[in-house]
Amino acid sequence: MNTRKEAADYINSFARPVGFSTASWYTLKKWALAVWDSKLSAQTWQYTLNIPCKEFYSMLCDKDGSCIVSDARLLKFERNKFTHKWFVQLLDTAIALAKEKEYEEALRQINIALEIKPKSAEAWNNKAVILSALKQYKSAFGAFNRALFTDKTSAKIYINRAELFMKVDWFSKVLEDLNTAVNLAGTNKHIERLRSLALWANKKHGQAITNWKCALHYYQATEEDWLLLAKWQLAAGNTKEAKLSYRKVLSLNPFYAEALYGKGILTVQENPESKSGKEAIEMAHLLGHEVAGNVLLSIR
């Protein structure tokens, strides 16, 4: 907005929230116009503003959604039925944005949510996850600490912090947080995958393979789950077990190129004349496997 009329029209475009008194709404619009007057005259707003609803905050934002009050400490968010609903919307929006990898905007939304409800463990947990995605690891750990200070019984927070510990290669802490999560809410495939990854990264290869194999027999496993096990078994020299895992992948998806290639290579290694092994490698090549074509040329 560049003129007072544009600012006034913008402010008047907002509908009064249901249940909000006419007098209070009139007062808020007067405050909003005063803030815009200050901005348009190139002055700095210096007075405290109580934010009782989403609409009033939006009045104080420009077309890009940025608040025109430069000192955020002047904004005092009230907790009432209007801001509670807004808090839920902000949290849901931030989570949706994070899923779309719009992390900067997700962080902006979650920060507003925390202004409304600064002791929300859920909001701090989600902020930590967003900060982790932005590779702001120190701040992410701080946000996790704030979340756990409010709620030490949420398994989700410990699982998310375990993922952050994985990123910084602190594997003993990964296992510690996962154990706490299991004690709070029991285990699941995601937890056991993280546990197995931490064990493998910590060079406890036998334990990682055993743990992950047990998990796959207990939980519904995908092609990618069995493929990870096959890779680990192969790296550990367990070619027979790896071949069985590749077969598990192909039982779920007969056209999984990487599993066809892995099974074919192991079969040809056992018997260089194996027709089925060569056919598996050829099929992997046809499905787009990067090196299968060159391998075919070398074994023909």
mmCIF file of N, CA and C in Angstrom, residues 48-119:
data_model
loop_
_atom_site.group_PDB
_atom_site.id
_atom_site.type_symbol
_atom_site.label_atom_id
_atom_site.label_comp_id
_atom_site.label_asym_id
_atom_site.label_seq_id
_atom_site.Cartn_x
_atom_site.Cartn_y
_atom_site.Cartn_z
ATOM 1 N N THR A 48 2.988 -0.562 22.023
ATOM 2 C CA THR A 48 2.577 -1.961 22.138
ATOM 3 C C THR A 48 1.213 -2.179 21.467
ATOM 4 N N LEU A 49 1.101 -3.306 20.767
ATOM 5 C CA LEU A 49 -0.149 -3.658 20.098
ATOM 6 C C LEU A 49 -0.601 -5.032 20.578
ATOM 7 N N ASN A 50 -1.778 -5.119 21.109
ATOM 8 C CA ASN A 50 -2.340 -6.407 21.499
ATOM 9 C C ASN A 50 -3.005 -7.043 20.282
ATOM 10 N N ILE A 51 -2.653 -8.300 19.994
ATOM 11 C CA ILE A 51 -3.164 -9.009 18.815
ATOM 12 C C ILE A 51 -4.196 -10.033 19.278
ATOM 13 N N PRO A 52 -5.496 -9.702 19.195
ATOM 14 C CA PRO A 52 -6.519 -10.611 19.706
ATOM 15 C C PRO A 52 -7.113 -11.552 18.651
ATOM 16 N N CYS A 53 -6.730 -11.342 17.366
ATOM 17 C CA CYS A 53 -7.295 -12.189 16.316
ATOM 18 C C CYS A 53 -6.401 -12.159 15.080
ATOM 19 N N LYS A 54 -6.590 -13.130 14.233
ATOM 20 C CA LYS A 54 -5.809 -13.262 12.996
ATOM 21 C C LYS A 54 -5.995 -12.046 12.100
ATOM 22 N N GLU A 55 -7.226 -11.553 12.012
ATOM 23 C CA GLU A 55 -7.538 -10.460 11.092
ATOM 24 C C GLU A 55 -6.754 -9.188 11.425
ATOM 25 N N PHE A 56 -6.621 -8.889 12.723
ATOM 26 C CA PHE A 56 -5.886 -7.684 13.101
ATOM 27 C C PHE A 56 -4.413 -7.811 12.714
ATOM 28 N N TYR A 57 -3.838 -8.978 12.935
ATOM 29 C CA TYR A 57 -2.438 -9.173 12.546
ATOM 30 C C TYR A 57 -2.292 -9.002 11.034
ATOM 31 N N SER A 58 -3.227 -9.565 10.265
ATOM 32 C CA SER A 58 -3.154 -9.469 8.804
ATOM 33 C C SER A 58 -3.256 -8.021 8.335
ATOM 34 N N MET A 59 -4.027 -7.200 9.060
ATOM 35 C CA MET A 59 -4.115 -5.782 8.714
ATOM 36 C C MET A 59 -2.755 -5.093 8.807
ATOM 37 N N LEU A 60 -1.905 -5.621 9.659
ATOM 38 C CA LEU A 60 -0.590 -5.018 9.895
ATOM 39 C C LEU A 60 0.479 -5.599 8.982
ATOM 40 N N CYS A 61 0.067 -6.376 7.998
ATOM 41 C CA CYS A 61 1.018 -7.010 7.089
ATOM 42 C C CYS A 61 0.877 -6.412 5.684
ATOM 43 N N ASP A 62 1.992 -6.340 4.967
ATOM 44 C CA ASP A 62 1.944 -5.858 3.587
ATOM 45 C C ASP A 62 1.505 -6.988 2.658
ATOM 46 N N LYS A 63 1.518 -6.729 1.377
ATOM 47 C CA LYS A 63 1.023 -7.700 0.410
ATOM 48 C C LYS A 63 1.858 -8.981 0.388
ATOM 49 N N ASP A 64 3.099 -8.887 0.831
ATOM 50 C CA ASP A 64 3.967 -10.073 0.892
ATOM 51 C C ASP A 64 3.774 -10.877 2.168
ATOM 52 N N GLY A 65 2.912 -10.390 3.066
ATOM 53 C CA GLY A 65 2.660 -11.090 4.315
ATOM 54 C C GLY A 65 3.614 -10.721 5.429
ATOM 55 N N SER A 66 4.476 -9.730 5.196
ATOM 56 C CA SER A 66 5.437 -9.311 6.218
ATOM 57 C C SER A 66 4.836 -8.211 7.087
ATOM 58 N N CYS A 67 4.999 -8.361 8.388
ATOM 59 C CA CYS A 67 4.444 -7.377 9.323
ATOM 60 C C CYS A 67 5.186 -6.051 9.185
ATOM 61 N N ILE A 68 4.443 -4.947 9.148
ATOM 62 C CA ILE A 68 5.057 -3.631 8.959
ATOM 63 C C ILE A 68 5.562 -3.040 10.264
ATOM 64 N N VAL A 69 5.304 -3.707 11.387
ATOM 65 C CA VAL A 69 5.862 -3.266 12.673
ATOM 66 C C VAL A 69 7.260 -3.852 12.783
ATOM 67 N N SER A 70 8.254 -3.006 12.724
ATOM 68 C CA SER A 70 9.640 -3.492 12.647
ATOM 69 C C SER A 70 10.109 -4.172 13.927
ATOM 70 N N ASP A 71 9.617 -3.721 15.066
ATOM 71 C CA ASP A 71 10.005 -4.312 16.346
ATOM 72 C C ASP A 71 8.941 -5.326 16.780
ATOM 73 N N ALA A 72 9.222 -6.602 16.543
ATOM 74 C CA ALA A 72 8.243 -7.655 16.835
ATOM 75 C C ALA A 72 7.903 -7.742 18.315
ATOM 76 N N ARG A 73 8.757 -7.180 19.174
ATOM 77 C CA ARG A 73 8.500 -7.239 20.613
ATOM 78 C C ARG A 73 7.283 -6.389 21.008
ATOM 79 N N LEU A 74 6.878 -5.512 20.125
ATOM 80 C CA LEU A 74 5.719 -4.672 20.406
ATOM 81 C C LEU A 74 4.402 -5.416 20.183
ATOM 82 N N LEU A 75 4.467 -6.571 19.549
ATOM 83 C CA LEU A 75 3.260 -7.355 19.273
ATOM 84 C C LEU A 75 3.001 -8.313 20.426
ATOM 85 N N LYS A 76 1.885 -8.129 21.097
ATOM 86 C CA LYS A 76 1.523 -8.976 22.228
ATOM 87 C C LYS A 76 0.308 -9.820 21.845
ATOM 88 N N PHE A 77 0.550 -11.097 21.576
ATOM 89 C CA PHE A 77 -0.523 -11.976 21.120
ATOM 90 C C PHE A 77 -1.355 -12.461 22.307
ATOM 91 N N GLU A 78 -2.657 -12.241 22.218
ATOM 92 C CA GLU A 78 -3.574 -12.682 23.264
ATOM 93 C C GLU A 78 -3.996 -14.127 23.008
ATOM 94 N N ARG A 79 -4.291 -14.836 24.074
ATOM 95 C CA ARG A 79 -4.808 -16.203 23.945
ATOM 96 C C ARG A 79 -6.293 -16.198 24.235
ATOM 97 N N ASN A 80 -7.090 -16.428 23.212
ATOM 98 C CA ASN A 80 -8.531 -16.483 23.355
ATOM 99 C C ASN A 80 -9.081 -17.432 22.291
ATOM 100 N N LYS A 81 -10.398 -17.489 22.176
ATOM 101 C CA LYS A 81 -10.994 -18.439 21.224
ATOM 102 C C LYS A 81 -10.647 -18.090 19.779
ATOM 103 N N PHE A 82 -10.391 -16.816 19.518
ATOM 104 C CA PHE A 82 -10.049 -16.408 18.159
ATOM 105 C C PHE A 82 -8.613 -16.797 17.808
ATOM 106 N N THR A 83 -7.697 -16.555 18.744
ATOM 107 C CA THR A 83 -6.298 -16.885 18.461
ATOM 108 C C THR A 83 -6.042 -18.385 18.567
ATOM 109 N N HIS A 84 -6.844 -19.096 19.359
ATOM 110 C CA HIS A 84 -6.665 -20.547 19.445
ATOM 111 C C HIS A 84 -6.912 -21.194 18.079
ATOM 112 N N LYS A 85 -7.993 -20.788 17.439
ATOM 113 C CA LYS A 85 -8.300 -21.323 16.107
ATOM 114 C C LYS A 85 -7.199 -20.942 15.128
ATOM 115 N N TRP A 86 -6.712 -19.726 15.247
ATOM 116 C CA TRP A 86 -5.634 -19.250 14.385
ATOM 117 C C TRP A 86 -4.366 -20.062 14.615
ATOM 118 N N PHE A 87 -4.066 -20.354 15.875
ATOM 119 C CA PHE A 87 -2.890 -21.163 16.212
ATOM 120 C C PHE A 87 -2.936 -22.513 15.504
ATOM 121 N N VAL A 88 -4.083 -23.164 15.550
ATOM 122 C CA VAL A 88 -4.238 -24.469 14.896
ATOM 123 C C VAL A 88 -4.018 -24.341 13.396
ATOM 124 N N GLN A 89 -4.562 -23.288 12.794
ATOM 125 C CA GLN A 89 -4.384 -23.063 11.356
ATOM 126 C C GLN A 89 -2.919 -22.840 11.009
ATOM 127 N N LEU A 90 -2.246 -22.037 11.818
ATOM 128 C CA LEU A 90 -0.818 -21.758 11.583
ATOM 129 C C LEU A 90 0.020 -23.033 11.667
ATOM 130 N N LEU A 91 -0.280 -23.851 12.667
ATOM 131 C CA LEU A 91 0.456 -25.095 12.846
ATOM 132 C C LEU A 91 0.232 -26.031 11.659
ATOM 133 N N ASP A 92 -1.009 -26.194 11.254
ATOM 134 C CA ASP A 92 -1.324 -27.058 10.111
ATOM 135 C C ASP A 92 -0.675 -26.538 8.833
ATOM 136 N N THR A 93 -0.701 -25.216 8.658
ATOM 137 C CA THR A 93 -0.094 -24.611 7.467
ATOM 138 C C THR A 93 1.409 -24.836 7.444
ATOM 139 N N ALA A 94 2.047 -24.659 8.593
ATOM 140 C CA ALA A 94 3.495 -24.856 8.678
ATOM 141 C C ALA A 94 3.876 -26.296 8.348
ATOM 142 N N ILE A 95 3.116 -27.244 8.860
ATOM 143 C CA ILE A 95 3.393 -28.661 8.595
ATOM 144 C C ILE A 95 3.229 -28.959 7.103
ATOM 145 N N ALA A 96 2.157 -28.420 6.512
ATOM 146 C CA ALA A 96 1.919 -28.643 5.080
ATOM 147 C C ALA A 96 3.029 -28.018 4.231
ATOM 148 N N LEU A 97 3.458 -26.817 4.598
ATOM 149 C CA LEU A 97 4.540 -26.155 3.869
ATOM 150 C C LEU A 97 5.842 -26.939 3.983
ATOM 151 N N ALA A 98 6.117 -27.470 5.174
ATOM 152 C CA ALA A 98 7.338 -28.257 5.373
ATOM 153 C C ALA A 98 7.326 -29.515 4.500
ATOM 154 N N LYS A 99 6.159 -30.128 4.363
ATOM 155 C CA LYS A 99 6.045 -31.318 3.511
ATOM 156 C C LYS A 99 6.346 -30.984 2.055
ATOM 157 N N GLU A 100 6.034 -29.743 1.665
ATOM 158 C CA GLU A 100 6.318 -29.286 0.303
ATOM 159 C C GLU A 100 7.721 -28.679 0.193
ATOM 160 N N LYS A 101 8.497 -28.773 1.284
ATOM 161 C CA LYS A 101 9.868 -28.267 1.346
ATOM 162 C C LYS A 101 9.942 -26.743 1.237
ATOM 163 N N GLU A 102 8.844 -26.082 1.612
ATOM 164 C CA GLU A 102 8.834 -24.618 1.693
ATOM 165 C C GLU A 102 9.212 -24.233 3.124
ATOM 166 N N TYR A 103 10.458 -24.490 3.477
ATOM 167 C CA TYR A 103 10.859 -24.425 4.881
ATOM 168 C C TYR A 103 10.898 -22.999 5.443
ATOM 169 N N GLU A 104 11.321 -22.037 4.642
ATOM 170 C CA GLU A 104 11.411 -20.666 5.157
ATOM 171 C C GLU A 104 10.028 -20.137 5.533
ATOM 172 N N GLU A 105 9.042 -20.363 4.655
ATOM 173 C CA GLU A 105 7.684 -19.900 4.954
ATOM 174 C C GLU A 105 7.077 -20.710 6.095
ATOM 175 N N ALA A 106 7.409 -22.005 6.142
ATOM 176 C CA ALA A 106 6.933 -22.847 7.247
ATOM 177 C C ALA A 106 7.458 -22.314 8.576
ATOM 178 N N LEU A 107 8.716 -21.893 8.582
ATOM 179 C CA LEU A 107 9.318 -21.347 9.802
ATOM 180 C C LEU A 107 8.625 -20.047 10.215
ATOM 181 N N ARG A 108 8.282 -19.217 9.241
ATOM 182 C CA ARG A 108 7.591 -17.964 9.555
ATOM 183 C C ARG A 108 6.237 -18.237 10.190
ATOM 184 N N GLN A 109 5.510 -19.215 9.654
ATOM 185 C CA GLN A 109 4.191 -19.555 10.191
ATOM 186 C C GLN A 109 4.300 -20.134 11.603
ATOM 187 N N ILE A 110 5.274 -21.012 11.816
ATOM 188 C CA ILE A 110 5.408 -21.651 13.126
ATOM 189 C C ILE A 110 5.857 -20.637 14.178
ATOM 190 N N ASN A 111 6.635 -19.645 13.766
ATOM 191 C CA ASN A 111 7.058 -18.614 14.712
ATOM 192 C C ASN A 111 5.870 -17.778 15.188
ATOM 193 N N ILE A 112 4.938 -17.492 14.282
ATOM 194 C CA ILE A 112 3.735 -16.758 14.687
ATOM 195 C C ILE A 112 2.913 -17.618 15.648
ATOM 196 N N ALA A 113 2.809 -18.920 15.327
ATOM 197 C CA ALA A 113 2.069 -19.838 16.203
ATOM 198 C C ALA A 113 2.647 -19.828 17.613
ATOM 199 N N LEU A 114 3.973 -19.784 17.702
ATOM 200 C CA LEU A 114 4.628 -19.802 19.014
ATOM 201 C C LEU A 114 4.478 -18.473 19.751
ATOM 202 N N GLU A 115 4.250 -17.396 19.011
ATOM 203 C CA GLU A 115 3.944 -16.124 19.667
ATOM 204 C C GLU A 115 2.596 -16.224 20.371
ATOM 205 N N ILE A 116 1.672 -16.971 19.755
ATOM 206 C CA ILE A 116 0.344 -17.134 20.349
ATOM 207 C C ILE A 116 0.385 -18.106 21.524
ATOM 208 N N LYS A 117 1.118 -19.207 21.339
ATOM 209 C CA LYS A 117 1.152 -20.259 22.355
ATOM 210 C C LYS A 117 2.603 -20.685 22.574
ATOM 211 N N PRO A 118 3.357 -19.910 23.340
ATOM 212 C CA PRO A 118 4.811 -20.142 23.472
ATOM 213 C C PRO A 118 5.194 -21.418 24.213
ATOM 214 N N LYS A 119 4.231 -22.066 24.872
ATOM 215 C CA LYS A 119 4.558 -23.296 25.601
ATOM 216 C C LYS A 119 4.001 -24.542 24.906
#
